[in-house]
Short mmCIF file of C-alpha atoms in Angstrom, two decimals:
data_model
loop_
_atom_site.label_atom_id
_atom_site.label_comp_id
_atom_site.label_asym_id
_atom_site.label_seq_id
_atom_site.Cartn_x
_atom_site.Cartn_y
_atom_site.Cartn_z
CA UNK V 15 62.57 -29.61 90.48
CA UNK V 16 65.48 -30.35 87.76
CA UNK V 17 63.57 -32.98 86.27
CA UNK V 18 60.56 -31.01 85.99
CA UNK V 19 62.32 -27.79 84.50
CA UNK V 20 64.29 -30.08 82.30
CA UNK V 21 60.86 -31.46 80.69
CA UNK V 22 59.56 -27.94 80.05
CA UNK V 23 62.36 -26.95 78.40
CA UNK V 24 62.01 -29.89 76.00
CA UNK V 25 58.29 -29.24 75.42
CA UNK V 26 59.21 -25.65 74.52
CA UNK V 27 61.58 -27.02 72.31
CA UNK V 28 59.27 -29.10 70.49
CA UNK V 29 57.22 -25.98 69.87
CA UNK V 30 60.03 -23.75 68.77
CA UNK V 31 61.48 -26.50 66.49
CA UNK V 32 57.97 -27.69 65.93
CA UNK V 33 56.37 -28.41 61.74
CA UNK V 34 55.49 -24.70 61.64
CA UNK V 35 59.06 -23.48 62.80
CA UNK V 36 61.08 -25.60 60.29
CA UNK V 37 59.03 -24.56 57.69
CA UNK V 38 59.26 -20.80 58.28
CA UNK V 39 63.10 -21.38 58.07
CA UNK V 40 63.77 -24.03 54.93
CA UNK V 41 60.74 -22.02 53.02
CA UNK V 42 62.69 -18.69 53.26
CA UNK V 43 66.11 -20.24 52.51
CA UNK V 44 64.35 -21.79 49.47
CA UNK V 45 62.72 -18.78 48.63
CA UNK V 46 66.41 -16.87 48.21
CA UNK V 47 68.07 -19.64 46.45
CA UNK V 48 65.59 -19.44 43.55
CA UNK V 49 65.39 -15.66 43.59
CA UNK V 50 69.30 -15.52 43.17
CA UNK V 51 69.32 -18.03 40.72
CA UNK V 52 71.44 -20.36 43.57
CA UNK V 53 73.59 -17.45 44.02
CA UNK V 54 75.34 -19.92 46.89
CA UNK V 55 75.95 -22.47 44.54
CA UNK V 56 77.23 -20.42 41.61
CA UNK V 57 79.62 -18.32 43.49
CA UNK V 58 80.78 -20.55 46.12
CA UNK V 59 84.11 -20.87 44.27
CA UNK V 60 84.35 -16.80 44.23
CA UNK V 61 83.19 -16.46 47.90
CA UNK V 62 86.39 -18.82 48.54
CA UNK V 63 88.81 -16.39 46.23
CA UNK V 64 87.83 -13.47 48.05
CA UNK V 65 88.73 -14.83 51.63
CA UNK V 66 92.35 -15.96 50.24
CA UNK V 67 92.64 -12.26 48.40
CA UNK V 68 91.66 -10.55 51.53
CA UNK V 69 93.70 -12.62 54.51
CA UNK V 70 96.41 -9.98 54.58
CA UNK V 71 94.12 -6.95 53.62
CA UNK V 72 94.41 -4.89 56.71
CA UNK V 73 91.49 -2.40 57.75
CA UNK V 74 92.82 1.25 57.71
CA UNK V 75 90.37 1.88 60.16
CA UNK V 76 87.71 -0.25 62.12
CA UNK V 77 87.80 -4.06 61.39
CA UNK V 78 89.04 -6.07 58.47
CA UNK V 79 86.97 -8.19 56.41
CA UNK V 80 89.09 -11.34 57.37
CA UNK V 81 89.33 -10.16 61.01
CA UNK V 82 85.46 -9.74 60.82
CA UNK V 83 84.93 -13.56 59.25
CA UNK V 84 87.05 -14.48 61.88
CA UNK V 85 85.19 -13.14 65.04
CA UNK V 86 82.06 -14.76 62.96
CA UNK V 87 83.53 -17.84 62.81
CA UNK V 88 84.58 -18.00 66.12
CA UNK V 89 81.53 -18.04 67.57
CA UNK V 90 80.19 -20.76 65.05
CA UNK V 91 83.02 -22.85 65.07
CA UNK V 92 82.72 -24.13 68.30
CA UNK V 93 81.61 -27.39 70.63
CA UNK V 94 78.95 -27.73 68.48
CA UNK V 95 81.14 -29.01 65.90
CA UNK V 96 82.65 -31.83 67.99
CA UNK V 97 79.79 -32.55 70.73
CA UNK V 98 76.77 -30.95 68.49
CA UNK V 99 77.21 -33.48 65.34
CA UNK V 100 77.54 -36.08 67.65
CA UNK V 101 74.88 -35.50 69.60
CA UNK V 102 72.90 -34.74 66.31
CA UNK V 103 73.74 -38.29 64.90
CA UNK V 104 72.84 -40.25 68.76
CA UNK V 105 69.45 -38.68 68.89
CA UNK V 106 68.42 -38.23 65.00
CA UNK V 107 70.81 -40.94 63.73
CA UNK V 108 73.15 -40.70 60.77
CA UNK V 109 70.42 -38.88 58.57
CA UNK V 110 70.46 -35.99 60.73
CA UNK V 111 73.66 -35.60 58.98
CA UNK V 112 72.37 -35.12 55.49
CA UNK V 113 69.52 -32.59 56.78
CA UNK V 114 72.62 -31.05 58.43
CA UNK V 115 73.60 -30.17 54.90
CA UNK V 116 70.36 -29.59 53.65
CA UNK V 117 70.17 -26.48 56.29
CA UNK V 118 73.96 -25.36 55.47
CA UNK V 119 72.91 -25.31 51.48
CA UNK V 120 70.14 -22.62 52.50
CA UNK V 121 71.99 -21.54 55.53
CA UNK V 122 74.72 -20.14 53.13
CA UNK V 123 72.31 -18.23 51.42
CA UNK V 124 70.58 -16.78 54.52
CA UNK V 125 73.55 -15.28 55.97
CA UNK V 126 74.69 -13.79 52.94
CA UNK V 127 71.28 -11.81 52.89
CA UNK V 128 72.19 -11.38 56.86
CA UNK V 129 75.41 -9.93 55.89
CA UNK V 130 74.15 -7.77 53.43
CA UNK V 131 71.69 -6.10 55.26
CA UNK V 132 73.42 -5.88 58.34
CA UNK V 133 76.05 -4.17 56.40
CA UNK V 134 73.42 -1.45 54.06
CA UNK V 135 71.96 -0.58 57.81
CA UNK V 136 74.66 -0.17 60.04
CA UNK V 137 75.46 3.10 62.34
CA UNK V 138 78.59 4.11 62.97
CA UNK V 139 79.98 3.78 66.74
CA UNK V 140 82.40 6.47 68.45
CA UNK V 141 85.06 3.66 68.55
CA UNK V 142 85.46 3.70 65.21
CA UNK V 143 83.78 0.56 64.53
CA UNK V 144 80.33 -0.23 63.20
CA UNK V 145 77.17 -1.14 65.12
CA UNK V 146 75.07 -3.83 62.89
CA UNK V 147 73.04 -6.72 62.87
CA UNK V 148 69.25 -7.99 62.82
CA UNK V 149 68.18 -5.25 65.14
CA UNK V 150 69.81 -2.49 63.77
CA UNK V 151 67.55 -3.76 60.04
CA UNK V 152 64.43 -4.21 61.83
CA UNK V 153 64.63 -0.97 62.98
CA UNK V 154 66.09 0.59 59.82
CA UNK V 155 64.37 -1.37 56.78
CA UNK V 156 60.91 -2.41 58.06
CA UNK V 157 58.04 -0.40 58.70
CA UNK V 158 57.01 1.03 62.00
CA UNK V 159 54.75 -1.76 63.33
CA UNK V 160 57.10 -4.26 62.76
CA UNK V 161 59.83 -2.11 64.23
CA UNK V 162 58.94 -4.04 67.93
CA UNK V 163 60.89 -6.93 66.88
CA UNK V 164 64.27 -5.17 66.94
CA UNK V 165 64.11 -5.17 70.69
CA UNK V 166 62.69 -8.47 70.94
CA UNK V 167 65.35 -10.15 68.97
CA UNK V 168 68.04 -8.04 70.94
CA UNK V 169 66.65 -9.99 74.34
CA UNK V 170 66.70 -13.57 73.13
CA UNK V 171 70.25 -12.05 72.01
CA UNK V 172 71.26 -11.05 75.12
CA UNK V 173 69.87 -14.39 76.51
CA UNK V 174 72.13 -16.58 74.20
CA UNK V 175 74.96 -14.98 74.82
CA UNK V 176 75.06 -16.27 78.15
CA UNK V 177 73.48 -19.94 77.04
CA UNK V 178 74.70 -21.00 73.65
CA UNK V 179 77.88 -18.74 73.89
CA UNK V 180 79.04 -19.24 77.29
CA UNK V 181 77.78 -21.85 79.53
CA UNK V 182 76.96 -24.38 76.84
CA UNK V 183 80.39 -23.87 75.62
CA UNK V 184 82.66 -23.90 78.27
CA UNK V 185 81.16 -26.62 79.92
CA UNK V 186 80.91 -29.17 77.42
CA UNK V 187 84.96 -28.10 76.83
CA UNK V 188 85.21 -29.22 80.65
CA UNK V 189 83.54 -32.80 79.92
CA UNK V 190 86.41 -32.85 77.06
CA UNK V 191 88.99 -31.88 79.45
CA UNK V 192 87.64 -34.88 82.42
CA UNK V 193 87.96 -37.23 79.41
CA UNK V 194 91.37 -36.53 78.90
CA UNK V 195 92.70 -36.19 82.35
CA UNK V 196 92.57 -40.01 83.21
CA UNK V 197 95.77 -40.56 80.42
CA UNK V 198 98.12 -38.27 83.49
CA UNK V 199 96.82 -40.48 85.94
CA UNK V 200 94.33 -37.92 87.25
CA UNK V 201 90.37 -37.38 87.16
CA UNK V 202 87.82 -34.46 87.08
CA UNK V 203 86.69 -33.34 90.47
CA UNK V 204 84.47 -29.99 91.32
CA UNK V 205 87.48 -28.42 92.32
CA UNK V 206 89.30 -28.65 89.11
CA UNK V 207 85.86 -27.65 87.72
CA UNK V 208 85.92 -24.29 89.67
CA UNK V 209 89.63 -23.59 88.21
CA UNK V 210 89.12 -24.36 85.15
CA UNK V 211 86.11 -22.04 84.97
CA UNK V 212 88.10 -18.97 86.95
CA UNK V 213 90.71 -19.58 84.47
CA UNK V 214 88.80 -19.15 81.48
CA UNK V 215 86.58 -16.25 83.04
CA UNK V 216 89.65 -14.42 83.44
CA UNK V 217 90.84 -14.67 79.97
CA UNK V 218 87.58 -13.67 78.70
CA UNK V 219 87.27 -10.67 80.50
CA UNK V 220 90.69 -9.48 79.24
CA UNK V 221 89.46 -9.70 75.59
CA UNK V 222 85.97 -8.76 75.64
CA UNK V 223 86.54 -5.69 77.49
CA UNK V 224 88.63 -4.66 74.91
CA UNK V 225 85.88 -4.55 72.03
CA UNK V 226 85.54 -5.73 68.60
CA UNK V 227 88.95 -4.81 67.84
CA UNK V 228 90.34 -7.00 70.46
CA UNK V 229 88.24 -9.60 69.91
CA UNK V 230 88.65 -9.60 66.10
CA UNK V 231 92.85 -9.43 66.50
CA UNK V 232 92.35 -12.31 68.63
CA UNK V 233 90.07 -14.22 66.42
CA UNK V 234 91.87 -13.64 63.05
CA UNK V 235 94.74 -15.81 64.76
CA UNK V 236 93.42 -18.42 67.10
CA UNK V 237 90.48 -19.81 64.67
CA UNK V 238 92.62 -20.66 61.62
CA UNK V 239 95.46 -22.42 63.71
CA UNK V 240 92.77 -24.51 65.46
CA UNK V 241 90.52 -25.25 62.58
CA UNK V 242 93.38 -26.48 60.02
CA UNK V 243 94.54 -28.89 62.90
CA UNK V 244 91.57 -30.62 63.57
CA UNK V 245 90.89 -30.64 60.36
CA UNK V 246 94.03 -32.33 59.46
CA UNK V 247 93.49 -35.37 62.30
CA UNK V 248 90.44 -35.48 61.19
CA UNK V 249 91.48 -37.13 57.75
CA UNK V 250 94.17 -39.13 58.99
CA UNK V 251 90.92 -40.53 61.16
CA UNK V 252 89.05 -41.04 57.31
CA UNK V 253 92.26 -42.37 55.57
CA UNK V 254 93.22 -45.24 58.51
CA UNK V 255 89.34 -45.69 58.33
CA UNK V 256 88.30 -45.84 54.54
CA UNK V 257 87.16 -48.35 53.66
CA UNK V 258 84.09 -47.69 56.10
CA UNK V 259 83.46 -44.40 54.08
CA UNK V 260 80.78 -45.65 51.41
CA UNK V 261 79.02 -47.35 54.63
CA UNK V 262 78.61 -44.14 56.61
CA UNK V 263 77.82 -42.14 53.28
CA UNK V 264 74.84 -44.84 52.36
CA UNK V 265 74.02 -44.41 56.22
CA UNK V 266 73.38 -40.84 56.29
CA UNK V 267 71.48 -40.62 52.93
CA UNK V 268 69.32 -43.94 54.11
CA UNK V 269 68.89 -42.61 57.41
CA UNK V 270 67.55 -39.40 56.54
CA UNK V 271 64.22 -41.21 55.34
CA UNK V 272 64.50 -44.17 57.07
CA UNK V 273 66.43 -43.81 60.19
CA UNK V 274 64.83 -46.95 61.88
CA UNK V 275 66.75 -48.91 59.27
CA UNK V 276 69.81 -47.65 61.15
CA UNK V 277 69.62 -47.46 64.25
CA UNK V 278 67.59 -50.62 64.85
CA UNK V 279 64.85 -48.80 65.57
CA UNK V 280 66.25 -46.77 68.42
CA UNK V 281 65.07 -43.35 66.34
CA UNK V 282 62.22 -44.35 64.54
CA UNK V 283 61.03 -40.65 62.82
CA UNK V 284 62.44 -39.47 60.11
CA UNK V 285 61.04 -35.89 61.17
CA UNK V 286 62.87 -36.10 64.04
CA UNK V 287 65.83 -36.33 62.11
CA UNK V 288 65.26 -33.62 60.17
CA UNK V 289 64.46 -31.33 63.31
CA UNK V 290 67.75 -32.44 64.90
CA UNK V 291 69.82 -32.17 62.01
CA UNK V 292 68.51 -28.75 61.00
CA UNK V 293 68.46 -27.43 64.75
CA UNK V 294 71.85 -28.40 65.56
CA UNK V 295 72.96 -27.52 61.93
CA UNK V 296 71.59 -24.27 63.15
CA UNK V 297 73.21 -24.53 66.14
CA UNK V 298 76.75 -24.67 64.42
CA UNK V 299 76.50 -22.56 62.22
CA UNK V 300 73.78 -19.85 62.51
CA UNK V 301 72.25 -19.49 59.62
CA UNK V 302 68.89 -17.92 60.25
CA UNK V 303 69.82 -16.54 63.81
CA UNK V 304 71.32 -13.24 62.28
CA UNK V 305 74.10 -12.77 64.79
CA UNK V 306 77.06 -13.32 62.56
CA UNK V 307 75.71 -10.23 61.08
CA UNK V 308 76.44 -8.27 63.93
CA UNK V 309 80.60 -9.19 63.40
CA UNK V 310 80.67 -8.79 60.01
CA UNK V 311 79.00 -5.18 60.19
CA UNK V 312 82.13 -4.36 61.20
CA UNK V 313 84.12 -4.98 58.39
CA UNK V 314 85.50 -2.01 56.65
CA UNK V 315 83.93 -2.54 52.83
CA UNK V 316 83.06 -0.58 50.57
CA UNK V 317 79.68 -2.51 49.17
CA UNK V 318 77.66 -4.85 51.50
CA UNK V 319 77.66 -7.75 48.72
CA UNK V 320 81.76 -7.66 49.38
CA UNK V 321 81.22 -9.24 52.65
CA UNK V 322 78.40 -11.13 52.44
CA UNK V 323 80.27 -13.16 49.88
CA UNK V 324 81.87 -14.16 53.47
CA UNK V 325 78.45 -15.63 55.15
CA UNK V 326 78.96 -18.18 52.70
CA UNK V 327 82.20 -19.21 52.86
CA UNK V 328 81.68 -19.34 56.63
CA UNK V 329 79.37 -21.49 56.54
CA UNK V 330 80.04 -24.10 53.85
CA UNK V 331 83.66 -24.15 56.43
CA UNK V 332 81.84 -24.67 59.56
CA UNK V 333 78.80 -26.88 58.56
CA UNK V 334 80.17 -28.47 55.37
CA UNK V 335 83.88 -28.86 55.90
CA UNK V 336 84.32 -29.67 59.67
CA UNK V 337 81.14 -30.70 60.68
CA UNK V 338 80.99 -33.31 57.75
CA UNK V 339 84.63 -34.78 58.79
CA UNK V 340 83.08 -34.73 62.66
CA UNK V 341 80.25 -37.07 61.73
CA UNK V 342 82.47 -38.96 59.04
CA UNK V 343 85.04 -39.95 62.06
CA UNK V 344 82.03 -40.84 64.23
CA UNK V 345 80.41 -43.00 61.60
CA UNK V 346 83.44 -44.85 60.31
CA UNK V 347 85.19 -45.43 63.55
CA UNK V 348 84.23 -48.72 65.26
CA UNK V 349 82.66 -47.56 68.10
CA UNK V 350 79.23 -48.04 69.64
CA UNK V 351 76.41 -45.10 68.59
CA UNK V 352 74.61 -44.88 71.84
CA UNK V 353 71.03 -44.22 69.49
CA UNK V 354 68.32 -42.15 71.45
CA UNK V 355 70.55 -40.91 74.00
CA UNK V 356 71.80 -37.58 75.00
CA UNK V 357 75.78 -37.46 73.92
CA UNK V 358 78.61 -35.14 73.55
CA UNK V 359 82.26 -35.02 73.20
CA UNK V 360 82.98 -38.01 74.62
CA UNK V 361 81.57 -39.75 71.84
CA UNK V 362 83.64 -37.92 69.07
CA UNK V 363 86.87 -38.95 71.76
CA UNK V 364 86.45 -42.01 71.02
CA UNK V 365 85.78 -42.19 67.70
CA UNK V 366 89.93 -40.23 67.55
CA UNK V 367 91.04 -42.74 69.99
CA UNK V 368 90.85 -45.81 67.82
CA UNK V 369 93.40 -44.18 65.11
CA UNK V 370 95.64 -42.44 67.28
CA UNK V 371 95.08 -43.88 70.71
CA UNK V 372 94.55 -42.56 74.30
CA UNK V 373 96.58 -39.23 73.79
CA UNK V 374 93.98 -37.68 71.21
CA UNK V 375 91.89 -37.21 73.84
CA UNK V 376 94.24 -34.74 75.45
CA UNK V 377 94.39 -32.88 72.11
CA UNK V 378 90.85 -32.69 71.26
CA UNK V 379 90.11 -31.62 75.05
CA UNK V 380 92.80 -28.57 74.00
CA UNK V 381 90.77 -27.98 70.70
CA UNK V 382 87.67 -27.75 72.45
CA UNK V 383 89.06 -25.40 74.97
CA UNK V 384 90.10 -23.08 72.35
CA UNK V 385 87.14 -23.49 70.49
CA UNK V 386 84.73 -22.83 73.56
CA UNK V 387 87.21 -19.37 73.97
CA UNK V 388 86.60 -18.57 70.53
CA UNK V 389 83.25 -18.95 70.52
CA UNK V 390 82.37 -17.19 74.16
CA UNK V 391 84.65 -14.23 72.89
CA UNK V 392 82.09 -13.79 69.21
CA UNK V 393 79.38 -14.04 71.82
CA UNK V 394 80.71 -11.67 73.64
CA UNK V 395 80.69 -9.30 70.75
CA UNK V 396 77.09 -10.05 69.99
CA UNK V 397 75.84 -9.79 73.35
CA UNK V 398 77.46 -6.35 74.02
CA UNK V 399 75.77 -5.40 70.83
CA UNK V 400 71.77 -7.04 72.52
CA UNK V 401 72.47 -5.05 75.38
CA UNK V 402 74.03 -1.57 73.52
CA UNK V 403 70.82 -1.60 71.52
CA UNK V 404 68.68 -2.18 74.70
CA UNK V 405 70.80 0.04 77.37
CA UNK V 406 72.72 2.05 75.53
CA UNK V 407 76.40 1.55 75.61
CA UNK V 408 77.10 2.55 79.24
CA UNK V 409 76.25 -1.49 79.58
CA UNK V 410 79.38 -2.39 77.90
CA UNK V 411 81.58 -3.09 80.95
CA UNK V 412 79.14 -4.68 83.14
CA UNK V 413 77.87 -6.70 80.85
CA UNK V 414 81.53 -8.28 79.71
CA UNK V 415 82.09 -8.66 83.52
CA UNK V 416 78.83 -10.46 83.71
CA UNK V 417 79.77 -12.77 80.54
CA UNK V 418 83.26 -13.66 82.18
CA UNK V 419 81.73 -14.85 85.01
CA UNK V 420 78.92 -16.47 83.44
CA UNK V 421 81.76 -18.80 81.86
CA UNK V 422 83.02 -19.79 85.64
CA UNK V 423 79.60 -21.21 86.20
CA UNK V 424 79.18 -22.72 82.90
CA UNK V 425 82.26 -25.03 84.25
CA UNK V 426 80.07 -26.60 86.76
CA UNK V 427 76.66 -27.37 85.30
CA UNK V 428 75.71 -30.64 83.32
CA UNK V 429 75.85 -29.57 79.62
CA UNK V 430 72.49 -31.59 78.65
CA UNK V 431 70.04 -29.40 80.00
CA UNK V 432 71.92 -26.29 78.46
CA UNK V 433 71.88 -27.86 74.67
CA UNK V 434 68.11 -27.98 75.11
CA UNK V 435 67.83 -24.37 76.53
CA UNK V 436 70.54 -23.15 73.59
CA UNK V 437 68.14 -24.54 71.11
CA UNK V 438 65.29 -23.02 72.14
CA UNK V 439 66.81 -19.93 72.19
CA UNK V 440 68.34 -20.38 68.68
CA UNK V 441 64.64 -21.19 67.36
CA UNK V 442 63.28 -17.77 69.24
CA UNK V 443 66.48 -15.65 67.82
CA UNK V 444 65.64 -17.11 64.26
CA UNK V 445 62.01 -16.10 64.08
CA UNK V 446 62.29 -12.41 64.26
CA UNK V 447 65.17 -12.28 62.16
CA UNK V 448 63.23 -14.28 59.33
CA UNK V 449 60.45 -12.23 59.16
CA UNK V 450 63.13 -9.14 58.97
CA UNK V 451 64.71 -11.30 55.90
CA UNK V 452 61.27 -11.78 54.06
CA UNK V 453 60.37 -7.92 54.27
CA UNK V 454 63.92 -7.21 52.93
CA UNK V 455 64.48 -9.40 50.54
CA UNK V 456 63.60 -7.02 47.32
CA UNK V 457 66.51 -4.79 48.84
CA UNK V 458 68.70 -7.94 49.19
CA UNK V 459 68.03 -8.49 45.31
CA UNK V 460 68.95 -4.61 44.61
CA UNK V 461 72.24 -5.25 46.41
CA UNK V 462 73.27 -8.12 44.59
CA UNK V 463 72.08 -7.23 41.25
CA UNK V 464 73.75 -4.14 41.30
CA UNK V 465 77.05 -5.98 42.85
CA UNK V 466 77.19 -8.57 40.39
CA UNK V 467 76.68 -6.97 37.18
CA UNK V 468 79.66 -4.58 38.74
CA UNK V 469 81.76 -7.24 39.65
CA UNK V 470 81.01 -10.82 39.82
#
C-alpha cells in the first residue's frame, strides 16, 4: 500500500510540475519583470533600505511591517533551506541550483504583486488585524465567474498547512536531531520521536492560539537570530573551502544544461533540473503560492507598494542569500553527492562536519528545530486564514489545536513521501493564485506607478 500511494503521488507530481505548469509560472514572472521595467532588479537596493529603516518602526495598532516580513519569512525560511537545496542538487544535480535562482529572480517580482494586492484587498478583522491574501483578491478583484477559485485556493491552503508547514517540517528537523544525537553517545528511537513531537506540539499551540500578533512578536525575534547564525557558519564553511568555489560555480551553470556532465550521468535531463530547481525554489521561498501575502496583509502601511517592497527582499534573503550558501557548502565540501537519490539534512550535516567537525551537527539539528518552529507557526497563520475564509472564524481554535497536533505526528513519519505530497500541493496552491495575478496585473501597474512617481 505505501509503495503504491507513494508512486501516485509522484505521478501527480509530474503533472502538477509538468511542461504546461512551469510555463504558466516563469511566463507570468516574465511577463511582470518587463512590464515594471525589472522593477526587482532596479529597486532591490531600496527594498533592502526600507527593511533596515523600518526594524524598530513599531505598529500603533495591528502588525508592523518588520513583524509582518518576519512571520513571512518564517514560514519560508525553513527545512527547505537546509534539506530542500540539498535534496534539489541529489535529484536535479548542481544546475538545479542556477534554475533555483532563475525562479527567485521572477519569484521576487511575483510576491511583490502578491503583496500588493493582498494589501489593496484586505478586510479588516475584529482583532484589530487585517484579513488578506490570494483569496481575499480573487474574491475582491476578479469577476464573478472566476470568483470560485477563492475557495479553491483556500483548501489546497488549508491542506499545506498541515503538509509543507507542519509535518514536512518538523519531521525532517527530527532526522537533523537523530544525526546529531550519536556525538552524546545516544541514538534516535520512536520514543524520543514521540517526545520530541509532544514537545514541539505544545509550543505551537501556545503561539498560534494567540494570533497574528503572537505569532508576529515571536517571529520578529527568533528568525533574525537564527538566520544571521547560520549564515555566518555558513561562510566560515566557503572561506576553509575556497578554493573549491569556481568548481561548484562552473558546476551549477554547466549543470543546468548539461547535468549528465556532472553527475556522471546519474541525472541525465536537463528539464528535470529545471523542474526540481524551480519546484523546490518554490518550495523555499513561495513565490507564486500567494501565502506570504496573507502575513504581510497585516502590516500596518499606509500604501500597498510600501510593503510589497518587502516580498522582495524576502525572497532574494531566503532563496538568494541562504539557499545559495546551502548549496555552496554542499558543493565545495568533499563529500559524496548521492546523484538520483532522495536526500535531506543529513547531507548538508556533512557537508558542516568537514570544517568544524562532529559538533556542527548538534548545532544545525538546533537550527533546524527553530527553523521547523518558525515555519509551522507562519503556517499556522495562513492556515487559520484557509479555514476563516472557508468556516468563518469560529474555526480558529480548533483548527490551531488540530495544527499542534498535526506537528506530534509529523515527528514520526519518513519525510520523503511528505516532500513529494508538499510539492504537489505547492504546484495546486500556485495555479489559482496565477491566474488571480494575470487578471490583476493592470491594477498591480496602477499601484506601482502611482507609488513610484510618489516616492521611489
Amino acid at each position: 500500500m505505501a509503495v503504491s500511494i507513494s508512486e501516485v503521488i509522484r505521478w501527480l507530481n509530474r503533472i502538477v510540475w509538468g511542461f504546461p505548469a512551469l510555463v504558466l509560472i516563469l511566463s507570468v514572472g516574465v511577463m511582470y519583470t518587463l512590464r515594471t521595467r525589472f522593477f526587482q532588479g532596479r529597486y532591490l537596493g531600496y527594498a533592502l533600505r526600507s527593511v533596515g529603516q523600518t526594524l524598530r518602526r513599531p505598529a500603533e495598532t495591528g502588525v508592523s511591517p518588520f513583524q509582518a516580513v518576519c512571520t513571512a519569512l518564517a514560514a519560508t525560511v525553513g527545512t527547505g533551506n537546509i534539506a530542500g537545496v540539498a535534496g534539489a542538487i541529489a535529484l536535479g544535480g548542481p544546475g538545479a541550483v542556477f534554475w533555483m535562482w532563475v525562479s527567485a529572480f521572477l519569484g521576487m517580482i511575483l510576491k511583490y504583486a502578491e503583496v500588493v494586492l493582498a494589501v489593496r484587498y484586505r478586510e479588516p478583522s475584529p482583532d484589530g488585524t487585517y484579513l488578506g491574501g490570494p483569496m481575499y483578491y480573487i474574491r475582491a478583484g476578479l469577476s464573478p465567474r472566476w470568483r470560485f477559485l477563492a475557495p479553491i485556493y483556500s483548501i489546497f491552503g488549508l491542506i499545506a498547512a498541515f503538509g509543507i508547514g507542519n509535518a514536512t517540517q518538523v519531521s525532517t528537523a527530527m532526522v537533523s536531531i537523530n544525526e546529531a544525537l550519536p556525538f552524546f553517545g545516544l541514538s534516535g528511537s520512536a520514543r524520543s520521536n514521540w517526545f520530541f513531537g509532544l514537545l514541539m506540539g505544545l509550543c505551537v499551540a501556545l503561539v498560534v492560539l494567540g494570533g497574528a500578533k503572537r505569532i508576529g512578536a515571536v517571529a520578529e525575534y527568533l528568525i533574525p537570530v537564527v538566520c544571521l547564525g547560520y549564515i555566518v557558519l555558513s561562510l566560515g564553511a566557503l572561506f576553509h573551502h575556497r578554493t573549491a568555489l569556481p568548481g561548484a560555480l562552473a558546476q551549477i551553470i554547466s549543470g543546468a544544461f548539461s547535468p549528465r556532465a556532472c553527475t556522471g550521468g546519474a541525472v541525465g535531463s536537463a528539464f528535470l533540473a529545471l523542474r526540481i530547481g524551480v519546484a523546490r525554489g518554490i518550495f523555499t521561498n513561495e513565490a507564486g503560492m500567494g501565502t506570504a501575502s496573507i502575513a504581510h496583509a497585516n502590516a500596518n502601511v499606509p500604501h500597498p507598494t510600501q510593503q510589497g517592497l518587502f516580498g522582495i527582499f524576502e525572497v532574494f534573503a531566503d532563496t538568494i542569500v541562504i539557499c545559495t550558501m546551502t548549496a555552496l557548502v554542499i558543493l565545495t565540501a568533499p563529500v559524496s553527492i548521492p546523484y538520483g537519490s532522495a536526500c535531506g539534512a543529513e547531507l548538508t550535516v556533512r557537508a558542516f562536519t568537514t570544517v568544524y567537525g562532529p559538533w556542527i551537527s548538534v548545532f544545525l539539528a538546533i537550527s533546524m528545530v527553530l527553523l521547523a518552529f518558525a515555519t509551522i507557526l507562519g503556517w499556522g497563520l495562513y492556515g487559520n486564514r484557509c479555514a476563516e475564509f472557508l468556516f468563518g472564524p469560529k474555526v480558529q481554535k480548533p483548527f490551531s489545536l488540530l495544527h499542534a497536533v498535526t506537528t506530534v505526528l509529523g515527528a514520526v513519519v519518513a519525510p520523503a513521501l511528505l516532500w513529494e505530497l508538499a510539492e504537489t500541493v505547492n504546484g495546486l496552491m500556485a495555479l489559482p493564485n496565477l491566474v488571480a495575478l494575470l487578471a490583476l496585473s493592470p491594477e498591480v501597474l496602477r499601484l506601482t506607478a502611482n507609488y513610484s512617481h510618489k516616492r521611489l
